[in-house]
PDB file of C-alpha atoms in Angstrom:
ATOM      1  CA  MET A   4       0.156  -0.096   0.207  1.00 67.00           C
ATOM      2  CA  TRP A   5       2.953   2.745   1.291  1.00 83.00           C
ATOM      3  CA  GLU A   6       4.957   1.476  -1.943  1.00 87.00           C
ATOM      4  CA  SER A   7       2.792   3.118  -4.259  1.00 88.00           C
ATOM      5  CA  PHE A   8       3.341   7.245  -2.138  1.00 89.00           C
ATOM      6  CA  ARG A   9       7.120   6.234  -2.195  1.00 89.00           C
ATOM      7  CA  LYS A  10       7.115   5.963  -5.927  1.00 91.00           C
ATOM      8  CA  LEU A  11       5.729   8.696  -6.762  1.00 92.00           C
ATOM      9  CA  PHE A  12       7.618  10.609  -3.682  1.00 92.00           C
ATOM     10  CA  LYS A  13      10.581   9.598  -5.407  1.00 92.00           C
ATOM     11  CA  GLY A  14       9.815  10.659  -8.869  1.00 91.00           C
ATOM     12  CA  TYR A  15       8.548  14.119  -7.274  1.00 91.00           C
ATOM     13  CA  LEU A  16      12.031  14.843  -4.672  1.00 91.00           C
ATOM     14  CA  LYS A  17      13.628  13.568  -8.523  1.00 89.00           C
ATOM     15  CA  LEU A  18      11.648  15.792 -11.068  1.00 87.00           C
ATOM     16  CA  GLU A  19      10.711  18.760  -8.999  1.00 86.00           C
ATOM     17  CA  ARG A  20      13.237  19.115  -6.306  1.00 86.00           C
ATOM     18  CA  SER A  21      15.987  17.886  -8.726  1.00 85.00           C
ATOM     19  CA  LEU A  22      18.157  16.645  -5.734  1.00 85.00           C
ATOM     20  CA  SER A  23      20.814  13.722  -5.991  1.00 84.00           C
ATOM     21  CA  ASP A  24      20.340  10.134  -5.574  1.00 86.00           C
ATOM     22  CA  ASN A  25      21.856   9.705  -2.062  1.00 86.00           C
ATOM     23  CA  SER A  26      19.325  12.646  -1.129  1.00 88.00           C
ATOM     24  CA  ILE A  27      16.376  11.000  -2.582  1.00 91.00           C
ATOM     25  CA  GLU A  28      17.406   7.515  -1.215  1.00 91.00           C
ATOM     26  CA  ALA A  29      17.604   9.066   2.825  1.00 90.00           C
ATOM     27  CA  TYR A  30      13.477  10.826   2.551  1.00 92.00           C
ATOM     28  CA  LEU A  31      12.436   6.960   1.525  1.00 93.00           C
ATOM     29  CA  ARG A  32      14.919   6.091   4.437  1.00 92.00           C
ATOM     30  CA  ASP A  33      12.995   8.219   6.954  1.00 91.00           C
ATOM     31  CA  VAL A  34       9.394   7.219   5.265  1.00 92.00           C
ATOM     32  CA  GLU A  35      10.798   3.557   5.791  1.00 92.00           C
ATOM     33  CA  LYS A  36      11.490   4.287   9.390  1.00 91.00           C
ATOM     34  CA  LEU A  37       7.393   5.190   9.495  1.00 91.00           C
ATOM     35  CA  GLU A  38       6.407   1.576   7.543  1.00 91.00           C
ATOM     36  CA  GLN A  39       8.781  -0.021   9.788  1.00 91.00           C
ATOM     37  CA  TYR A  40       7.267   0.868  13.191  1.00 90.00           C
ATOM     38  CA  LEU A  41       3.625   0.584  11.604  1.00 90.00           C
ATOM     39  CA  LEU A  42       4.767  -2.643  11.400  1.00 89.00           C
ATOM     40  CA  ALA A  43       5.999  -3.576  14.435  1.00 89.00           C
ATOM     41  CA  HIS A  44       2.917  -2.381  16.166  1.00 89.00           C
ATOM     42  CA  GLY A  45       0.315  -4.295  13.996  1.00 88.00           C
ATOM     43  CA  LYS A  46      -0.579  -0.980  12.441  1.00 88.00           C
ATOM     44  CA  GLU A  47       0.713  -2.299   8.851  1.00 80.00           C
ATOM     45  CA  LYS A  48      -3.194  -1.381   7.398  1.00 83.00           C
ATOM     46  CA  LEU A  49      -3.175   2.430   7.997  1.00 85.00           C
ATOM     47  CA  ARG A  50      -2.192   4.797   5.233  1.00 88.00           C
ATOM     48  CA  PRO A  51      -1.194   7.422   5.095  1.00 89.00           C
ATOM     49  CA  GLN A  52      -3.790   9.876   5.421  1.00 89.00           C
ATOM     50  CA  ASP A  53      -4.580   7.612   8.162  1.00 89.00           C
ATOM     51  CA  ILE A  54      -2.042   8.536  10.734  1.00 91.00           C
ATOM     52  CA  THR A  55      -1.825  10.983  13.032  1.00 91.00           C
ATOM     53  CA  LEU A  56       0.110  12.529  15.377  1.00 90.00           C
ATOM     54  CA  ALA A  57      -0.075  10.415  18.348  1.00 91.00           C
ATOM     55  CA  ASP A  58       1.185   7.792  16.498  1.00 90.00           C
ATOM     56  CA  LEU A  59       3.657  10.101  14.610  1.00 90.00           C
ATOM     57  CA  GLN A  60       5.091  10.762  18.722  1.00 89.00           C
ATOM     58  CA  ALA A  61       4.703   6.905  19.179  1.00 90.00           C
ATOM     59  CA  CYS A  62       7.206   6.396  16.614  1.00 90.00           C
ATOM     60  CA  VAL A  63       9.017   9.042  17.402  1.00 87.00           C
ATOM     61  CA  GLN A  64       9.887   7.020  20.516  1.00 87.00           C
ATOM     62  CA  TRP A  65       9.804   3.688  19.264  1.00 90.00           C
ATOM     63  CA  ILE A  66      13.336   5.316  17.201  1.00 85.00           C
ATOM     64  CA  SER A  67      14.786   6.664  19.755  1.00 84.00           C
ATOM     65  CA  GLN A  68      14.808   2.842  22.087  1.00 83.00           C
ATOM     66  CA  LEU A  69      16.428   0.992  18.732  1.00 81.00           C
ATOM     67  CA  GLY A  70      19.358   3.821  19.800  1.00 79.00           C
ATOM     68  CA  MET A  71      19.482   6.671  17.266  1.00 78.00           C
ATOM     69  CA  THR A  72      20.666   9.455  17.628  1.00 78.00           C
ATOM     70  CA  PRO A  73      19.306  13.114  18.272  1.00 79.00           C
ATOM     71  CA  ALA A  74      20.875  14.081  14.803  1.00 78.00           C
ATOM     72  CA  SER A  75      19.452  10.893  13.265  1.00 82.00           C
ATOM     73  CA  GLN A  76      16.052  11.217  14.769  1.00 84.00           C
ATOM     74  CA  ALA A  77      15.473  14.907  13.262  1.00 85.00           C
ATOM     75  CA  ARG A  78      16.756  13.523   9.965  1.00 85.00           C
ATOM     76  CA  THR A  79      13.727  10.792  10.611  1.00 89.00           C
ATOM     77  CA  ILE A  80      11.137  13.868  10.748  1.00 89.00           C
ATOM     78  CA  SER A  81      12.582  15.738   8.575  1.00 89.00           C
ATOM     79  CA  GLY A  82      11.880  13.627   5.980  1.00 90.00           C
ATOM     80  CA  ILE A  83       8.522  12.143   6.929  1.00 92.00           C
ATOM     81  CA  LYS A  84       7.683  15.817   7.274  1.00 92.00           C
ATOM     82  CA  ALA A  85       8.556  16.471   3.746  1.00 92.00           C
ATOM     83  CA  PHE A  86       6.404  13.114   2.673  1.00 92.00           C
ATOM     84  CA  TYR A  87       3.547  14.904   3.931  1.00 92.00           C
ATOM     85  CA  LYS A  88       4.056  18.296   2.540  1.00 92.00           C
ATOM     86  CA  PHE A  89       4.360  16.052  -1.172  1.00 91.00           C
ATOM     87  CA  LEU A  90       0.939  14.203   0.735  1.00 91.00           C
ATOM     88  CA  LEU A  91      -1.026  17.577   0.568  1.00 90.00           C
ATOM     89  CA  LEU A  92       0.773  19.412  -2.985  1.00 89.00           C
ATOM     90  CA  GLU A  93      -0.214  15.924  -4.642  1.00 89.00           C
ATOM     91  CA  ASP A  94      -4.124  16.444  -3.197  1.00 89.00           C
ATOM     92  CA  MET A  95      -3.321  12.942  -1.558  1.00 89.00           C
ATOM     93  CA  THR A  96      -4.385  13.778   1.674  1.00 87.00           C
ATOM     94  CA  GLN A  97      -6.566  16.626   3.648  1.00 88.00           C
ATOM     95  CA  GLU A  98      -4.243  17.407   7.003  1.00 86.00           C
ATOM     96  CA  ASP A  99      -0.684  17.455   7.464  1.00 89.00           C
ATOM     97  CA  PRO A 100       0.128  15.535  11.125  1.00 89.00           C
ATOM     98  CA  THR A 101       3.460  16.896  10.858  1.00 88.00           C
ATOM     99  CA  GLN A 102       2.552  19.958  11.924  1.00 86.00           C
ATOM    100  CA  LEU A 103       2.827  20.233  15.169  1.00 82.00           C
ATOM    101  CA  MET A 104       5.609  17.384  15.683  1.00 81.00           C
ATOM    102  CA  ASP A 105       8.632  18.352  17.454  1.00 75.00           C
ATOM    103  CA  ALA A 106      12.550  17.212  16.402  1.00 70.00           C
ATOM    104  CA  PRO A 107      15.159  17.177  19.618  1.00 68.00           C
ATOM    105  CA  LYS A 108      16.895  19.782  20.448  1.00 65.00           C
ATOM    106  CA  LEU A 109      20.046  19.645  18.514  1.00 58.00           C
ATOM    107  CA  GLN A 110      23.483  21.221  20.001  1.00 58.00           C
ATOM    108  CA  ARG A 111      24.654  23.482  17.175  1.00 58.00           C
ATOM    109  CA  LYS A 112      28.754  21.857  17.031  1.00 61.00           C
ATOM    110  CA  LEU A 113      31.213  24.164  15.357  1.00 62.00           C
ATOM    111  CA  PRO A 114      33.547  22.313  12.814  1.00 67.00           C
ATOM    112  CA  ASP A 115      36.967  22.125  13.242  1.00 81.00           C
ATOM    113  CA  VAL A 116      38.680  24.967  10.966  1.00 87.00           C
ATOM    114  CA  LEU A 117      42.212  25.093   9.328  1.00 92.00           C
ATOM    115  CA  THR A 118      44.328  27.969   9.922  1.00 92.00           C
ATOM    116  CA  PHE A 119      45.891  29.084   6.993  1.00 93.00           C
ATOM    117  CA  GLU A 120      49.717  27.844   8.301  1.00 95.00           C
ATOM    118  CA  GLU A 121      48.548  24.504   8.442  1.00 96.00           C
ATOM    119  CA  ILE A 122      46.069  24.331   5.400  1.00 96.00           C
ATOM    120  CA  GLU A 123      49.977  25.156   3.478  1.00 96.00           C
ATOM    121  CA  LYS A 124      51.724  22.589   5.738  1.00 97.00           C
ATOM    122  CA  ILE A 125      48.849  19.390   4.571  1.00 97.00           C
ATOM    123  CA  ILE A 126      49.367  20.424   0.839  1.00 97.00           C
ATOM    124  CA  ALA A 127      53.295  20.615   1.351  1.00 97.00           C
ATOM    125  CA  GLN A 128      52.742  17.162   2.756  1.00 97.00           C
ATOM    126  CA  ILE A 129      52.058  16.203  -1.420  1.00 97.00           C
ATOM    127  CA  LYS A 130      54.516  14.882  -3.260  1.00 95.00           C
ATOM    128  CA  LEU A 131      55.166  15.928  -7.057  1.00 94.00           C
ATOM    129  CA  ASP A 132      57.232  13.237  -8.174  1.00 92.00           C
ATOM    130  CA  THR A 133      53.722  11.466  -9.520  1.00 92.00           C
ATOM    131  CA  ALA A 134      50.728  11.763 -11.282  1.00 91.00           C
ATOM    132  CA  GLU A 135      48.363  11.792  -8.755  1.00 94.00           C
ATOM    133  CA  GLY A 136      50.221  14.177  -6.988  1.00 96.00           C
ATOM    134  CA  HIS A 137      49.925  17.072  -9.044  1.00 96.00           C
ATOM    135  CA  ARG A 138      46.586  16.070  -8.954  1.00 97.00           C
ATOM    136  CA  ASN A 139      46.141  15.928  -5.137  1.00 97.00           C
ATOM    137  CA  LYS A 140      47.411  19.506  -5.504  1.00 97.00           C
ATOM    138  CA  ALA A 141      45.382  21.400  -8.062  1.00 97.00           C
ATOM    139  CA  ILE A 142      42.400  19.535  -6.061  1.00 97.00           C
ATOM    140  CA  LEU A 143      43.179  20.563  -2.549  1.00 97.00           C
ATOM    141  CA  GLU A 144      44.413  24.400  -3.890  1.00 97.00           C
ATOM    142  CA  THR A 145      40.711  24.119  -6.033  1.00 96.00           C
ATOM    143  CA  MET A 146      38.553  23.125  -2.797  1.00 95.00           C
ATOM    144  CA  TYR A 147      39.915  26.102  -0.468  1.00 94.00           C
ATOM    145  CA  SER A 148      40.064  28.841  -3.166  1.00 93.00           C
ATOM    146  CA  CYS A 149      37.088  27.495  -3.869  1.00 92.00           C
ATOM    147  CA  GLY A 150      35.246  26.159  -0.925  1.00 92.00           C
ATOM    148  CA  LEU A 151      33.305  23.664  -3.000  1.00 93.00           C
ATOM    149  CA  ARG A 152      31.935  20.748  -1.402  1.00 91.00           C
ATOM    150  CA  VAL A 153      33.430  17.550  -2.695  1.00 92.00           C
ATOM    151  CA  SER A 154      30.744  16.241  -4.383  1.00 92.00           C
ATOM    152  CA  GLU A 155      30.854  19.542  -6.794  1.00 94.00           C
ATOM    153  CA  VAL A 156      34.947  19.633  -7.056  1.00 95.00           C
ATOM    154  CA  ILE A 157      34.773  15.617  -8.242  1.00 94.00           C
ATOM    155  CA  GLY A 158      31.890  16.653 -10.722  1.00 94.00           C
ATOM    156  CA  LEU A 159      33.834  19.417 -12.395  1.00 96.00           C
ATOM    157  CA  GLN A 160      34.067  19.587 -16.056  1.00 96.00           C
ATOM    158  CA  LEU A 161      36.485  21.214 -18.071  1.00 96.00           C
ATOM    159  CA  THR A 162      34.148  23.417 -19.340  1.00 96.00           C
ATOM    160  CA  GLN A 163      32.808  24.665 -16.656  1.00 96.00           C
ATOM    161  CA  LEU A 164      36.577  26.631 -16.685  1.00 96.00           C
ATOM    162  CA  TYR A 165      36.749  30.057 -16.842  1.00 95.00           C
ATOM    163  CA  MET A 166      40.280  30.951 -16.733  1.00 93.00           C
ATOM    164  CA  ASP A 167      40.597  33.348 -18.522  1.00 93.00           C
ATOM    165  CA  ALA A 168      37.779  35.392 -16.373  1.00 92.00           C
ATOM    166  CA  GLY A 169      39.255  34.147 -13.171  1.00 93.00           C
ATOM    167  CA  TYR A 170      36.603  31.920 -12.343  1.00 93.00           C
ATOM    168  CA  ILE A 171      34.539  28.122 -12.394  1.00 93.00           C
ATOM    169  CA  ARG A 172      30.918  27.184 -12.942  1.00 94.00           C
ATOM    170  CA  VAL A 173      30.297  25.286 -10.114  1.00 92.00           C
ATOM    171  CA  LEU A 174      26.973  22.714 -10.184  1.00 88.00           C
ATOM    172  CA  GLY A 175      25.600  22.360  -6.117  1.00 85.00           C
ATOM    173  CA  LYS A 176      22.684  20.671  -4.261  1.00 80.00           C
ATOM    174  CA  GLY A 177      19.525  20.021  -6.450  1.00 76.00           C
ATOM    175  CA  ASN A 178      21.815  20.493  -9.432  1.00 80.00           C
ATOM    176  CA  LYS A 179      22.195  24.878  -8.620  1.00 84.00           C
ATOM    177  CA  GLU A 180      24.261  26.450 -10.633  1.00 89.00           C
ATOM    178  CA  ARG A 181      26.700  29.587  -8.991  1.00 91.00           C
ATOM    179  CA  ILE A 182      29.676  31.016 -10.609  1.00 91.00           C
ATOM    180  CA  VAL A 183      32.903  31.143  -8.264  1.00 91.00           C
ATOM    181  CA  PRO A 184      36.011  33.679  -8.409  1.00 91.00           C
ATOM    182  CA  ILE A 185      39.159  30.923  -8.231  1.00 94.00           C
ATOM    183  CA  GLY A 186      42.128  31.915  -7.107  1.00 92.00           C
ATOM    184  CA  LYS A 187      45.540  32.086  -9.424  1.00 93.00           C
ATOM    185  CA  GLU A 188      47.403  29.276  -7.146  1.00 95.00           C
ATOM    186  CA  ALA A 189      44.033  26.796  -8.000  1.00 95.00           C
ATOM    187  CA  MET A 190      43.894  27.778 -11.597  1.00 96.00           C
ATOM    188  CA  ARG A 191      48.247  27.809 -11.528  1.00 96.00           C
ATOM    189  CA  GLN A 192      48.212  24.161 -10.158  1.00 97.00           C
ATOM    190  CA  ILE A 193      44.938  23.037 -12.255  1.00 97.00           C
ATOM    191  CA  ASP A 194      46.938  24.097 -15.131  1.00 97.00           C
ATOM    192  CA  ILE A 195      50.277  22.240 -14.252  1.00 96.00           C
ATOM    193  CA  TYR A 196      47.807  18.967 -14.322  1.00 97.00           C
ATOM    194  CA  ARG A 197      46.246  19.495 -17.507  1.00 96.00           C
ATOM    195  CA  ARG A 198      49.025  19.659 -19.431  1.00 95.00           C
ATOM    196  CA  ASN A 199      51.911  17.593 -17.571  1.00 94.00           C
ATOM    197  CA  VAL A 200      49.370  14.878 -16.010  1.00 94.00           C
ATOM    198  CA  ARG A 201      45.768  15.032 -17.362  1.00 95.00           C
ATOM    199  CA  ILE A 202      46.608  14.784 -21.037  1.00 94.00           C
ATOM    200  CA  HIS A 203      48.360  11.848 -21.040  1.00 93.00           C
ATOM    201  CA  MET A 204      45.716   9.602 -19.164  1.00 91.00           C
ATOM    202  CA  PRO A 205      43.503   7.096 -20.823  1.00 89.00           C
ATOM    203  CA  VAL A 206      39.971   8.496 -20.335  1.00 94.00           C
ATOM    204  CA  LYS A 207      36.878   6.513 -19.812  1.00 94.00           C
ATOM    205  CA  HIS A 208      34.181   6.584 -22.205  1.00 94.00           C
ATOM    206  CA  GLY A 209      31.625   9.385 -20.663  1.00 94.00           C
ATOM    207  CA  GLU A 210      34.425  10.852 -18.481  1.00 95.00           C
ATOM    208  CA  GLU A 211      36.069  12.934 -21.308  1.00 95.00           C
ATOM    209  CA  ASP A 212      34.972  16.410 -19.943  1.00 96.00           C
ATOM    210  CA  THR A 213      35.489  15.384 -16.215  1.00 96.00           C
ATOM    211  CA  LEU A 214      38.858  17.257 -14.686  1.00 97.00           C
ATOM    212  CA  PHE A 215      40.850  15.163 -12.264  1.00 97.00           C
ATOM    213  CA  LEU A 216      40.403  11.486 -12.891  1.00 96.00           C
ATOM    214  CA  ASN A 217      42.019   8.378 -11.250  1.00 95.00           C
ATOM    215  CA  ARG A 218      44.777   6.514 -12.766  1.00 92.00           C
ATOM    216  CA  ARG A 219      41.825   4.330 -14.240  1.00 92.00           C
ATOM    217  CA  GLY A 220      40.443   7.387 -16.361  1.00 94.00           C
ATOM    218  CA  GLY A 221      37.463   7.729 -14.327  1.00 95.00           C
ATOM    219  CA  MET A 222      35.666   9.387 -12.106  1.00 95.00           C
ATOM    220  CA  LEU A 223      37.355  10.271  -8.360  1.00 95.00           C
ATOM    221  CA  SER A 224      35.471   9.311  -5.158  1.00 92.00           C
ATOM    222  CA  ARG A 225      34.561  10.958  -2.209  1.00 90.00           C
ATOM    223  CA  VAL A 226      36.013   8.198   0.402  1.00 92.00           C
ATOM    224  CA  MET A 227      39.020   8.790  -2.549  1.00 94.00           C
ATOM    225  CA  ILE A 228      39.798  11.809  -1.316  1.00 95.00           C
ATOM    226  CA  PHE A 229      38.598  11.931   2.012  1.00 94.00           C
ATOM    227  CA  LEU A 230      41.505   9.540   2.572  1.00 94.00           C
ATOM    228  CA  VAL A 231      44.154  11.324   0.333  1.00 96.00           C
ATOM    229  CA  ILE A 232      43.391  14.147   2.987  1.00 96.00           C
ATOM    230  CA  LYS A 233      43.024  12.357   6.072  1.00 95.00           C
ATOM    231  CA  GLU A 234      46.872  10.686   5.739  1.00 96.00           C
ATOM    232  CA  LEU A 235      48.482  14.310   4.254  1.00 97.00           C
ATOM    233  CA  THR A 236      46.641  15.682   7.841  1.00 96.00           C
ATOM    234  CA  LYS A 237      48.618  12.784   9.939  1.00 96.00           C
ATOM    235  CA  LEU A 238      51.937  13.383   8.028  1.00 97.00           C
ATOM    236  CA  ALA A 239      51.517  16.853   8.100  1.00 96.00           C
ATOM    237  CA  GLY A 240      51.211  16.361  12.682  1.00 96.00           C
ATOM    238  CA  ILE A 241      48.202  18.045  12.514  1.00 95.00           C
ATOM    239  CA  GLN A 242      46.038  16.853  15.457  1.00 93.00           C
ATOM    240  CA  LYS A 243      42.210  17.737  14.446  1.00 92.00           C
ATOM    241  CA  ASN A 244      39.247  15.942  13.236  1.00 89.00           C
ATOM    242  CA  VAL A 245      39.960  17.183   9.447  1.00 93.00           C
ATOM    243  CA  SER A 246      37.968  16.177   5.994  1.00 91.00           C
ATOM    244  CA  PRO A 247      36.853  17.440   2.927  1.00 92.00           C
ATOM    245  CA  HIS A 248      34.784  19.582   4.399  1.00 89.00           C
ATOM    246  CA  THR A 249      37.274  21.014   6.274  1.00 92.00           C
ATOM    247  CA  PHE A 250      38.494  23.150   4.172  1.00 94.00           C
ATOM    248  CA  ARG A 251      35.375  24.126   2.720  1.00 90.00           C
ATOM    249  CA  HIS A 252      34.956  25.789   6.480  1.00 89.00           C
ATOM    250  CA  SER A 253      37.955  27.232   6.374  1.00 91.00           C
ATOM    251  CA  PHE A 254      37.475  29.153   3.521  1.00 91.00           C
ATOM    252  CA  ALA A 255      34.476  29.675   4.830  1.00 88.00           C
ATOM    253  CA  THR A 256      35.823  31.138   7.988  1.00 87.00           C
ATOM    254  CA  HIS A 257      38.742  32.970   6.844  1.00 88.00           C
ATOM    255  CA  LEU A 258      36.259  35.052   4.634  1.00 87.00           C
ATOM    256  CA  VAL A 259      34.716  36.336   7.437  1.00 84.00           C
ATOM    257  CA  GLU A 260      37.281  36.678   9.533  1.00 81.00           C
ATOM    258  CA  GLY A 261      38.624  38.853   7.147  1.00 81.00           C
ATOM    259  CA  GLY A 262      35.338  41.298   6.786  1.00 82.00           C
ATOM    260  CA  ALA A 263      34.104  40.000   4.190  1.00 81.00           C
ATOM    261  CA  ASP A 264      29.977  40.583   3.710  1.00 82.00           C
ATOM    262  CA  LEU A 265      28.453  37.397   5.104  1.00 81.00           C
ATOM    263  CA  ARG A 266      25.533  37.921   1.353  1.00 85.00           C
ATOM    264  CA  ALA A 267      28.437  37.354  -0.860  1.00 85.00           C
ATOM    265  CA  VAL A 268      30.156  34.517   1.321  1.00 85.00           C
ATOM    266  CA  GLN A 269      26.137  32.796   1.298  1.00 86.00           C
ATOM    267  CA  GLN A 270      26.364  32.882  -2.443  1.00 85.00           C
ATOM    268  CA  MET A 271      30.503  31.450  -3.018  1.00 88.00           C
ATOM    269  CA  LEU A 272      29.566  28.912  -0.617  1.00 88.00           C
ATOM    270  CA  GLY A 273      26.157  27.963  -2.640  1.00 84.00           C
ATOM    271  CA  HIS A 274      23.627  28.381   0.980  1.00 82.00           C
ATOM    272  CA  GLU A 275      19.653  28.668   0.116  1.00 77.00           C
ATOM    273  CA  SER A 276      19.599  30.473   3.669  1.00 76.00           C
ATOM    274  CA  ILE A 277      21.531  33.180   4.872  1.00 74.00           C
ATOM    275  CA  THR A 278      21.063  30.943   8.234  1.00 73.00           C
ATOM    276  CA  THR A 279      23.025  28.498   7.465  1.00 71.00           C
ATOM    277  CA  THR A 280      26.028  30.615   6.543  1.00 72.00           C
ATOM    278  CA  GLU A 281      25.267  32.541   9.920  1.00 69.00           C
ATOM    279  CA  ILE A 282      27.601  29.562  11.278  1.00 70.00           C
ATOM    280  CA  TYR A 283      30.630  31.316  10.203  1.00 72.00           C
ATOM    281  CA  THR A 284      29.870  34.578  12.181  1.00 69.00           C
ATOM    282  CA  HIS A 285      29.741  32.312  15.498  1.00 64.00           C
ATOM    283  CA  LEU A 286      32.631  31.112  14.138  1.00 61.00           C
ATOM    284  CA  ASP A 287      33.584  34.812  13.978  1.00 60.00           C
ATOM    285  CA  ARG A 288      32.961  35.305  17.347  1.00 62.00           C
ATOM    286  CA  GLU A 289      35.111  32.346  19.066  1.00 64.00           C
ATOM    287  CA  TYR A 290      38.048  33.586  17.244  1.00 61.00           C
ATOM    288  CA  LEU A 291      37.475  36.989  18.962  1.00 59.00           C
ATOM    289  CA  ARG A 292      37.202  35.849  21.783  1.00 69.00           C
ATOM    290  CA  ASP A 293      40.340  33.261  21.637  1.00 70.00           C
ATOM    291  CA  THR A 294      42.188  36.318  20.759  1.00 63.00           C
ATOM    292  CA  LEU A 295      40.665  39.100  23.934  1.00 64.00           C
ATOM    293  CA  ALA A 296      41.439  36.188  25.796  1.00 73.00           C
ATOM    294  CA  GLN A 297      45.129  35.321  25.289  1.00 74.00           C
ATOM    295  CA  TYR A 298      45.537  39.144  24.863  1.00 69.00           C
ATOM    296  CA  HIS A 299      43.725  40.968  27.072  1.00 63.00           C
ATOM    297  CA  PRO A 300      45.626  41.664  30.179  1.00 71.00           C
ATOM    298  CA  ARG A 301      41.628  41.971  32.241  1.00 64.00           C
ATOM    299  CA  PHE A 302      40.024  38.724  29.529  1.00 58.00           C
TER     300      PHE A 302
END
């Protein structure tokens, strides 16, 4: 019974919302959690239209007892809310029982941020006597120069580079495009990689326009870039929890610390809402507080 609703929801997420396959699967898993609760409690005959707020609250309590973290619970609730908004939009239900659902309160954890010196130290660990070394240096310089998500850097195309103008065209979440300035060092490393490495590589069919390739000529994986950064961080002797996203956080933090306009940072990061970007003002306040603590005699 629920399968037909899930198929329609999947089509909506793909065609109307233009979400990635990973995001779509996450939303569908959230709806499946509600189905699993109904099945476990003998309510499997209920249709989405029959679900009440009490059912949803009991479901949240059930997934909490399963040991799901508050963040995972909030994620599931968000997915179920999106499902019911879709049902309302398509006139498949007249009421939305999720309107009064409360998600668990989450502490906003400030991410680890690298200093410019730490970023330089990590990049300095790259061995440039291999083809992969030149590629990896171009990748890290581009991630820090443009604040790209890891999915955006591995999906970067040759036809998205406008080096003469000093910009790249980025395809972000929901297939939304944005234009981002790129720094001279990142452009230089991309040029070295293209002229000295990529031109000599075999390229898989369908990947002719992909900028960064693995040794078999295919697109890189997120995991591969994650492992490269973890290894370089270890070699640099840096104890922070560093991931590809840390370079994006550092890009934004350094801009805000330098006095950049928050709206400009929002556009470069591709954030839909300024509220998401505002986390970097909190990071900036922490920086100011640390500065006072270090240098002010009365603080």
